[in-house]
mmCIF file of C-alpha atoms and ligand atoms in Angstrom:
data_model
loop_
_atom_site.group_PDB
_atom_site.id
_atom_site.type_symbol
_atom_site.label_atom_id
_atom_site.label_comp_id
_atom_site.label_asym_id
_atom_site.label_seq_id
_atom_site.Cartn_x
_atom_site.Cartn_y
_atom_site.Cartn_z
ATOM 1 C CA MET S 18 -18.037 29.368 -32.079
ATOM 2 C CA THR S 19 -14.662 28.285 -33.511
ATOM 3 C CA ASN S 20 -13.529 24.713 -32.848
ATOM 4 C CA THR S 21 -9.896 25.107 -33.770
ATOM 5 C CA LEU S 22 -7.479 24.658 -30.848
ATOM 6 C CA ALA S 23 -6.224 28.231 -31.184
ATOM 7 C CA GLY S 24 -9.785 29.461 -31.184
ATOM 8 C CA ARG S 25 -10.667 27.486 -28.060
ATOM 9 C CA LEU S 26 -7.514 28.698 -26.246
ATOM 10 C CA ALA S 27 -8.466 32.289 -27.126
ATOM 11 C CA VAL S 28 -11.955 31.723 -25.655
ATOM 12 C CA ASN S 29 -10.541 30.138 -22.488
ATOM 13 C CA ALA S 30 -7.986 32.897 -22.107
ATOM 14 C CA SER S 31 -10.865 35.373 -21.957
ATOM 15 C CA VAL S 32 -12.415 33.600 -18.929
ATOM 16 C CA PRO S 33 -11.088 35.403 -15.802
ATOM 17 C CA VAL S 34 -9.505 32.752 -13.498
ATOM 18 C CA GLN S 35 -9.160 33.732 -9.821
ATOM 19 C CA ALA S 36 -5.819 32.855 -8.239
ATOM 20 C CA SER S 37 -6.735 30.026 -5.841
ATOM 21 C CA ARG S 38 -4.948 28.398 -2.897
ATOM 22 C CA TRP S 39 -6.890 25.186 -3.493
ATOM 23 C CA PRO S 40 -4.393 23.448 -5.808
ATOM 24 C CA ALA S 41 -1.650 23.953 -3.192
ATOM 25 C CA ARG S 42 -3.969 22.790 -0.387
ATOM 26 C CA LEU S 43 -4.928 19.670 -2.365
ATOM 27 C CA ASP S 44 -1.247 18.964 -3.063
ATOM 28 C CA LEU S 45 -0.518 19.206 0.655
ATOM 29 C CA ALA S 46 -3.441 16.874 1.458
ATOM 30 C CA GLN S 47 -2.125 14.428 -1.133
ATOM 31 C CA SER S 48 1.386 14.549 0.376
ATOM 32 C CA ILE S 49 0.113 14.062 3.941
ATOM 33 C CA SER S 50 -2.288 11.213 3.033
ATOM 34 C CA GLY S 51 0.477 9.559 0.983
ATOM 35 C CA LEU S 52 2.956 9.858 3.861
ATOM 36 C CA LEU S 53 0.452 8.378 6.345
ATOM 37 C CA LEU S 54 -0.357 5.465 3.997
ATOM 38 C CA ALA S 55 3.345 4.754 3.400
ATOM 39 C CA LEU S 56 4.040 4.739 7.167
ATOM 40 C CA PHE S 57 0.964 2.510 7.667
ATOM 41 C CA MET S 58 2.377 0.077 5.088
ATOM 42 C CA TRP S 59 5.676 -0.164 7.003
ATOM 43 C CA GLY S 60 3.702 -1.069 10.134
ATOM 44 C CA HIS S 61 1.500 -3.429 8.137
ATOM 45 C CA MET S 62 4.529 -5.279 6.761
ATOM 46 C CA LEU S 63 5.925 -5.591 10.296
ATOM 47 C CA PHE S 64 2.651 -7.137 11.583
ATOM 48 C CA VAL S 65 1.993 -9.426 8.614
ATOM 49 C CA SER S 66 5.607 -10.648 8.462
ATOM 50 C CA SER S 67 5.471 -11.697 12.140
ATOM 51 C CA ILE S 68 4.500 -15.109 10.718
ATOM 52 C CA LEU S 69 8.215 -15.450 9.862
ATOM 53 C CA ILE S 70 8.985 -15.351 13.619
ATOM 54 C CA SER S 71 6.315 -17.899 14.552
ATOM 55 C CA GLN S 72 2.599 -18.645 14.261
ATOM 56 C CA ASP S 73 2.276 -17.700 17.947
ATOM 57 C CA ALA S 74 3.800 -14.268 17.194
ATOM 58 C CA MET S 75 1.325 -13.601 14.355
ATOM 59 C CA TRP S 76 -1.573 -14.864 16.539
ATOM 60 C CA THR S 77 -0.496 -12.565 19.392
ATOM 61 C CA ILE S 78 -0.325 -9.471 17.135
ATOM 62 C CA THR S 79 -3.716 -10.278 15.624
ATOM 63 C CA LYS S 80 -5.267 -10.671 19.105
ATOM 64 C CA LEU S 81 -3.610 -7.435 20.243
ATOM 65 C CA PHE S 82 -5.481 -5.524 17.497
ATOM 66 C CA GLU S 83 -8.713 -7.313 18.452
ATOM 67 C CA GLY S 84 -8.375 -6.105 22.065
ATOM 68 C CA TYR S 85 -8.100 -9.690 23.367
ATOM 69 C CA PHE S 86 -5.398 -8.922 25.955
ATOM 70 C CA PHE S 87 -7.235 -5.774 27.093
ATOM 71 C CA PHE S 88 -10.859 -6.890 27.227
ATOM 72 C CA GLY S 89 -10.258 -10.610 27.847
ATOM 73 C CA ARG S 90 -11.987 -11.471 24.560
ATOM 74 C CA SER S 91 -11.662 -10.514 20.865
ATOM 75 C CA TYR S 92 -13.550 -7.585 19.259
ATOM 76 C CA PRO S 93 -12.962 -7.809 15.463
ATOM 77 C CA GLY S 94 -14.973 -4.580 15.291
ATOM 78 C CA ILE S 95 -11.832 -2.735 16.444
ATOM 79 C CA VAL S 96 -9.961 -4.075 13.384
ATOM 80 C CA ALA S 97 -12.943 -3.137 11.165
ATOM 81 C CA VAL S 98 -12.731 0.479 12.389
ATOM 82 C CA ILE S 99 -8.976 0.602 11.641
ATOM 83 C CA ILE S 100 -9.575 -0.863 8.155
ATOM 84 C CA ALA S 101 -12.379 1.664 7.500
ATOM 85 C CA LEU S 102 -10.041 4.541 8.462
ATOM 86 C CA VAL S 103 -7.263 3.231 6.192
ATOM 87 C CA PHE S 104 -9.792 2.651 3.382
ATOM 88 C CA GLY S 105 -11.034 6.259 3.777
ATOM 89 C CA LEU S 106 -7.489 7.617 3.660
ATOM 90 C CA PHE S 107 -6.757 5.442 0.616
ATOM 91 C CA ILE S 108 -9.848 6.754 -1.226
ATOM 92 C CA LEU S 109 -8.966 10.381 -0.326
ATOM 93 C CA HIS S 110 -5.390 9.894 -1.580
ATOM 94 C CA ALA S 111 -6.517 8.183 -4.793
ATOM 95 C CA GLY S 112 -9.093 10.907 -5.446
ATOM 96 C CA LEU S 113 -6.534 13.670 -4.963
ATOM 97 C CA ALA S 114 -4.035 11.799 -7.161
ATOM 98 C CA LEU S 115 -6.514 11.703 -10.053
ATOM 99 C CA ARG S 116 -5.693 15.395 -10.621
ATOM 100 C CA LYS S 117 -2.158 14.353 -11.612
ATOM 101 C CA PHE S 118 -3.099 11.667 -14.118
ATOM 102 C CA PRO S 119 -2.734 12.577 -17.800
ATOM 103 C CA ALA S 120 -6.256 13.871 -18.643
ATOM 104 C CA ASN S 121 -6.283 12.534 -22.216
ATOM 105 C CA TYR S 122 -4.299 10.494 -24.721
ATOM 106 C CA ARG S 123 -2.605 13.620 -26.072
ATOM 107 C CA GLN S 124 -1.186 14.454 -22.604
ATOM 108 C CA TYR S 125 -0.214 10.828 -22.061
ATOM 109 C CA ALA S 126 1.566 10.582 -25.436
ATOM 110 C CA LEU S 127 3.292 13.916 -24.816
ATOM 111 C CA PHE S 128 4.530 12.710 -21.447
ATOM 112 C CA ARG S 129 5.769 9.393 -22.854
ATOM 113 C CA HIS S 130 7.554 11.294 -25.610
ATOM 114 C CA HIS S 131 9.297 13.583 -23.085
ATOM 115 C CA MET S 132 10.123 10.680 -20.790
ATOM 116 C CA ARG S 133 11.811 8.760 -23.615
ATOM 117 C CA GLY S 134 13.594 11.895 -24.856
ATOM 118 C CA MET S 135 14.855 13.139 -21.485
ATOM 119 C CA LYS S 136 15.830 9.773 -19.960
ATOM 120 C CA HIS S 137 15.553 11.629 -16.657
ATOM 121 C CA GLU S 138 15.254 9.110 -13.778
ATOM 122 C CA ASP S 139 12.845 11.223 -11.697
ATOM 123 C CA THR S 140 10.513 11.634 -14.679
ATOM 124 C CA THR S 141 10.556 7.864 -15.274
ATOM 125 C CA LEU S 142 9.940 7.303 -11.559
ATOM 126 C CA TRP S 143 6.849 9.563 -11.798
ATOM 127 C CA TYR S 144 5.576 7.509 -14.733
ATOM 128 C CA TRP S 145 5.873 4.299 -12.662
ATOM 129 C CA GLN S 146 4.199 5.990 -9.709
ATOM 130 C CA VAL S 147 1.207 6.786 -11.921
ATOM 131 C CA MET S 148 1.130 3.246 -13.360
ATOM 132 C CA THR S 149 1.394 1.549 -9.914
ATOM 133 C CA GLY S 150 -1.157 4.041 -8.522
ATOM 134 C CA PHE S 151 -3.567 2.986 -11.251
ATOM 135 C CA ALA S 152 -3.006 -0.688 -10.383
ATOM 136 C CA LEU S 153 -3.605 0.033 -6.668
ATOM 137 C CA PHE S 154 -7.081 1.446 -7.513
ATOM 138 C CA PHE S 155 -8.121 -2.165 -8.121
ATOM 139 C CA LEU S 156 -5.657 -4.382 -6.227
ATOM 140 C CA ALA S 157 -5.732 -2.525 -2.891
ATOM 141 C CA THR S 158 -9.517 -2.056 -3.072
ATOM 142 C CA ALA S 159 -10.031 -5.837 -3.426
ATOM 143 C CA HIS S 160 -7.845 -6.473 -0.372
ATOM 144 C CA LEU S 161 -9.330 -3.667 1.751
ATOM 145 C CA TRP S 162 -12.923 -4.613 0.928
ATOM 146 C CA TRP S 163 -12.255 -8.265 1.810
ATOM 147 C CA MET S 164 -10.594 -7.274 5.082
ATOM 148 C CA LEU S 165 -13.380 -4.801 5.922
ATOM 149 C CA THR S 166 -16.047 -7.484 5.428
ATOM 150 C CA HIS S 167 -14.032 -10.240 7.223
ATOM 151 C CA PRO S 168 -12.202 -8.411 10.060
ATOM 152 C CA GLY S 169 -12.347 -11.435 12.395
ATOM 153 C CA ASN S 170 -10.868 -13.766 9.794
ATOM 154 C CA ILE S 171 -7.191 -12.957 10.418
ATOM 155 C CA GLY S 172 -4.684 -15.340 12.011
ATOM 156 C CA PRO S 173 -1.962 -17.895 11.179
ATOM 157 C CA PHE S 174 -4.447 -20.460 9.797
ATOM 158 C CA ALA S 175 -7.224 -18.067 8.664
ATOM 159 C CA SER S 176 -4.763 -15.908 6.680
ATOM 160 C CA ALA S 177 -2.921 -18.950 5.263
ATOM 161 C CA ASP S 178 -6.223 -20.579 4.206
ATOM 162 C CA ARG S 179 -7.117 -17.349 2.378
ATOM 163 C CA VAL S 180 -3.680 -16.837 0.811
ATOM 164 C CA TRP S 181 -3.445 -20.450 -0.458
ATOM 165 C CA GLY S 182 -6.971 -21.903 -0.354
ATOM 166 C CA ASP S 183 -8.675 -18.805 -1.842
ATOM 167 C CA ASN S 184 -5.712 -17.981 -4.145
ATOM 168 C CA PHE S 185 -5.182 -14.529 -2.601
ATOM 169 C CA TRP S 186 -1.428 -15.104 -3.173
ATOM 170 C CA ILE S 187 -2.072 -14.070 -6.795
ATOM 171 C CA LEU S 188 -3.600 -10.730 -5.688
ATOM 172 C CA TYR S 189 -0.896 -10.209 -3.048
ATOM 173 C CA LEU S 190 1.941 -10.887 -5.486
ATOM 174 C CA PHE S 191 0.816 -7.997 -7.745
ATOM 175 C CA LEU S 192 -0.256 -5.854 -4.796
ATOM 176 C CA LEU S 193 3.097 -6.281 -3.049
ATOM 177 C CA PHE S 194 5.115 -5.014 -6.038
ATOM 178 C CA ALA S 195 2.624 -2.239 -6.814
ATOM 179 C CA VAL S 196 2.449 -0.890 -3.247
ATOM 180 C CA GLU S 197 6.165 -1.118 -2.463
ATOM 181 C CA LEU S 198 7.197 0.567 -5.725
ATOM 182 C CA HIS S 199 4.453 3.207 -5.375
ATOM 183 C CA GLY S 200 5.147 3.903 -1.704
ATOM 184 C CA GLY S 201 8.910 4.006 -2.202
ATOM 185 C CA ILE S 202 8.729 6.421 -5.134
ATOM 186 C CA GLY S 203 6.148 8.465 -3.206
ATOM 187 C CA LEU S 204 8.372 8.894 -0.133
ATOM 188 C CA TYR S 205 11.350 9.735 -2.347
ATOM 189 C CA ARG S 206 9.369 12.397 -4.254
ATOM 190 C CA LEU S 207 8.040 13.820 -0.963
ATOM 191 C CA ALA S 208 11.590 14.121 0.397
ATOM 192 C CA VAL S 209 12.747 15.849 -2.820
ATOM 193 C CA LYS S 210 9.651 18.087 -3.036
ATOM 194 C CA TRP S 211 9.865 19.309 0.563
ATOM 195 C CA GLY S 212 13.682 19.438 0.514
ATOM 196 C CA VAL S 213 14.091 16.920 3.336
ATOM 197 C CA PHE S 214 17.676 15.700 3.725
ATOM 198 C CA GLU S 215 18.786 18.270 1.109
ATOM 199 C CA GLY S 216 22.485 18.948 1.798
ATOM 200 C CA ASP S 217 24.764 21.586 0.241
ATOM 201 C CA ASP S 218 24.921 19.530 -2.940
ATOM 202 C CA PRO S 219 21.284 18.804 -3.946
ATOM 203 C CA ALA S 220 22.321 16.523 -6.832
ATOM 204 C CA ALA S 221 24.490 14.404 -4.514
ATOM 205 C CA SER S 222 21.798 14.173 -1.797
ATOM 206 C CA ARG S 223 19.246 13.237 -4.460
ATOM 207 C CA ARG S 224 21.500 10.384 -5.616
ATOM 208 C CA LYS S 225 21.854 9.244 -1.997
ATOM 209 C CA LEU S 226 18.088 9.462 -1.505
ATOM 210 C CA ARG S 227 17.512 7.313 -4.588
ATOM 211 C CA THR S 228 19.936 4.660 -3.271
ATOM 212 C CA VAL S 229 18.157 4.647 0.110
ATOM 213 C CA LYS S 230 14.794 4.475 -1.682
ATOM 214 C CA TRP S 231 15.782 1.472 -3.801
ATOM 215 C CA THR S 232 17.377 -0.292 -0.786
ATOM 216 C CA ILE S 233 14.209 0.088 1.327
ATOM 217 C CA THR S 234 11.974 -0.960 -1.587
ATOM 218 C CA ALA S 235 14.123 -4.048 -2.316
ATOM 219 C CA PHE S 236 14.160 -4.980 1.401
ATOM 220 C CA LEU S 237 10.353 -4.676 1.717
ATOM 221 C CA ILE S 238 9.741 -6.688 -1.474
ATOM 222 C CA VAL S 239 12.079 -9.500 -0.334
ATOM 223 C CA LEU S 240 10.459 -9.478 3.140
ATOM 224 C CA GLY S 241 7.006 -9.452 1.522
ATOM 225 C CA LEU S 242 7.854 -12.395 -0.754
ATOM 226 C CA ALA S 243 9.254 -14.393 2.193
ATOM 227 C CA THR S 244 6.080 -13.606 4.174
ATOM 228 C CA LEU S 245 3.831 -14.626 1.289
ATOM 229 C CA ALA S 246 5.815 -17.883 0.894
ATOM 230 C CA ALA S 247 5.330 -18.588 4.621
ATOM 231 C CA TYR S 248 1.528 -18.164 4.380
ATOM 232 C CA VAL S 249 1.432 -20.332 1.235
ATOM 233 C CA LYS S 250 3.486 -23.068 2.989
ATOM 234 C CA ILE S 251 1.175 -23.052 6.044
ATOM 235 C CA GLY S 252 -1.885 -22.972 3.740
ATOM 236 C CA MET S 253 -0.694 -26.023 1.804
ATOM 237 C CA ALA S 254 -0.011 -27.981 5.028
ATOM 238 C CA HIS S 255 -3.375 -26.921 6.504
ATOM 239 C CA GLU S 256 -5.473 -27.724 3.414
ATOM 240 C CA ASP S 257 -7.272 -30.705 5.052
ATOM 241 C CA GLN S 258 -8.129 -28.728 8.200
ATOM 242 C CA ARG S 259 -9.131 -25.641 6.231
ATOM 243 C CA GLY S 260 -11.335 -23.336 8.343
ATOM 244 C CA GLU S 261 -9.936 -24.530 11.675
ATOM 245 C CA ARG S 262 -8.669 -21.528 13.684
ATOM 246 C CA TYR S 263 -5.162 -21.407 15.194
ATOM 247 C CA THR S 264 -4.866 -21.473 18.980
ATOM 248 C CA PRO S 265 -1.438 -21.373 20.683
ATOM 249 C CA ALA S 266 -0.634 -24.349 22.952
ATOM 250 C CA TRP S 267 -0.332 -22.018 25.957
ATOM 251 C CA VAL S 268 -3.939 -20.876 25.413
ATOM 252 C CA GLU S 269 -5.307 -24.350 24.635
ATOM 253 C CA HIS S 270 -3.582 -26.019 27.642
ATOM 254 C CA PRO S 271 -2.775 -23.193 30.081
ATOM 255 C CA GLU S 272 -2.260 -25.696 32.921
ATOM 256 C CA GLU S 273 0.613 -27.289 30.994
ATOM 257 C CA HIS S 274 2.184 -23.917 30.319
ATOM 258 C CA ALA S 275 1.702 -22.308 33.751
ATOM 259 C CA PRO S 276 4.926 -20.459 34.827
HETATM 260 C C1 LIG Z 329 -6.096 -1.821 7.992
HETATM 261 C C2 LIG Z 329 -6.027 -2.274 6.754
HETATM 262 C C3 LIG Z 329 -5.353 -3.597 6.440
HETATM 263 C C4 LIG Z 329 -5.382 -4.782 7.113
HETATM 264 C C5 LIG Z 329 -6.104 -5.114 8.422
HETATM 265 C C6 LIG Z 329 -4.570 -5.732 6.360
HETATM 266 C C7 LIG Z 329 -4.349 -7.043 6.761
HETATM 267 C C8 LIG Z 329 -3.576 -7.952 6.083
HETATM 268 C C9 LIG Z 329 -3.350 -9.334 6.495
HETATM 269 C C10 LIG Z 329 -3.910 -9.998 7.744
HETATM 270 C C11 LIG Z 329 -2.556 -9.917 5.566
HETATM 271 C C12 LIG Z 329 -2.014 -11.358 5.570
HETATM 272 C C13 LIG Z 329 -2.684 -12.216 4.560
HETATM 273 C C14 LIG Z 329 -4.202 -12.360 4.785
HETATM 274 O O1 LIG Z 329 -4.636 -12.522 5.934
HETATM 275 O O2 LIG Z 329 -4.939 -12.357 3.793
HETATM 276 C C15 LIG Z 329 -2.275 -8.891 4.563
HETATM 277 C C16 LIG Z 329 -1.479 -9.077 3.453
HETATM 278 C C17 LIG Z 329 -1.127 -8.076 2.579
HETATM 279 N N1 LIG Z 329 -1.612 -6.782 2.552
HETATM 280 FE FE1 LIG Z 329 -2.842 -5.954 3.896
HETATM 281 N N2 LIG Z 329 -4.070 -5.123 5.230
HETATM 282 C C18 LIG Z 329 -4.525 -3.817 5.248
HETATM 283 C C19 LIG Z 329 -4.274 -2.838 4.298
HETATM 284 C C20 LIG Z 329 -3.440 -3.019 3.222
HETATM 285 C C21 LIG Z 329 -3.163 -1.988 2.222
HETATM 286 C C22 LIG Z 329 -3.752 -0.583 2.227
HETATM 287 C C23 LIG Z 329 -2.308 -2.543 1.327
HETATM 288 C C24 LIG Z 329 -1.695 -1.950 0.077
HETATM 289 C C25 LIG Z 329 -2.166 -0.938 -0.563
HETATM 290 C C26 LIG Z 329 -2.023 -3.914 1.774
HETATM 291 C C27 LIG Z 329 -1.183 -4.790 1.133
HETATM 292 C C28 LIG Z 329 -0.984 -6.118 1.509
HETATM 293 C C29 LIG Z 329 -0.056 -7.032 0.850
HETATM 294 C C30 LIG Z 329 0.828 -6.704 -0.342
HETATM 295 C C31 LIG Z 329 -0.163 -8.268 1.515
HETATM 296 C C32 LIG Z 329 0.618 -9.548 1.232
HETATM 297 C C33 LIG Z 329 1.718 -9.612 2.254
HETATM 298 C C34 LIG Z 329 2.981 -10.096 1.693
HETATM 299 O O3 LIG Z 329 3.079 -10.280 0.513
HETATM 300 O O4 LIG Z 329 3.865 -10.235 2.466
HETATM 301 N N3 LIG Z 329 -2.741 -4.167 2.931
HETATM 302 N N4 LIG Z 329 -2.912 -7.708 4.908
#
């Protein structure tokens, strides 16, 4: 048994490899799960940033997901099911993405070498997608596990107490940049890969796509930072009443707010 590289390649070359549709199927599953997660994150940012409108708005959206306006009381179990589905999709996507990670240092070094040599923006974007993907393995898991085990602990005060009182702002600061960069690059690469928006001049439409990508990413990061600052501000002001849940005035004193 030779252990030179050439020898090993010769041995591998002699192993008959059946043409398989599985790599293409797994790629498609990765694209679809990535697209669904990116669209989920746009919705998520909309719901979480409702705190910028008012605490009542964020309370109302939270209660909507808990079925409060439908069943007359809250069922955090509904939120737990949604989180479990998102967590499952996240794990599927991460597992499929592992196939694309450099399998060893040699591949990693080779890629870095090419990236530096080519100075090709899409190649550099892919590198940052891998790096942010790696970070999301840990950052998103911490957030999803906490949410899954505390589904009823969401609201203007409950979220602010967690963001400030439990220092989740540190996790969210890294998570925000990682997820917005990763999601933005992901959607851009999906559009390029599947030829969406590809006009007569592919190079020109790719440049336009990149501009749109960076504009959306910058917008979501600025909105995310403003949202995080709002939760921190409420958390600081609420430090002495930490643990108290938010109730809108029109729920607490309905008689005073009757139409
Ligand atoms: C169904 C699943 C999810 C639920 C219910 C959820 C819920 C929330 C809530 C209520 C907040 C506000 C702060 C808090 O209460 O701690 C928040 C913040 C945040 N979440 Fe999620 N989340 C989910 C999934 C995710 C995923 C998959 C990611 C990224 C991979 C993510 C990224 C973030 C970020 C970055 C923040 C900070 C917000 C900001 O900076 O503006 N979340 N999430």
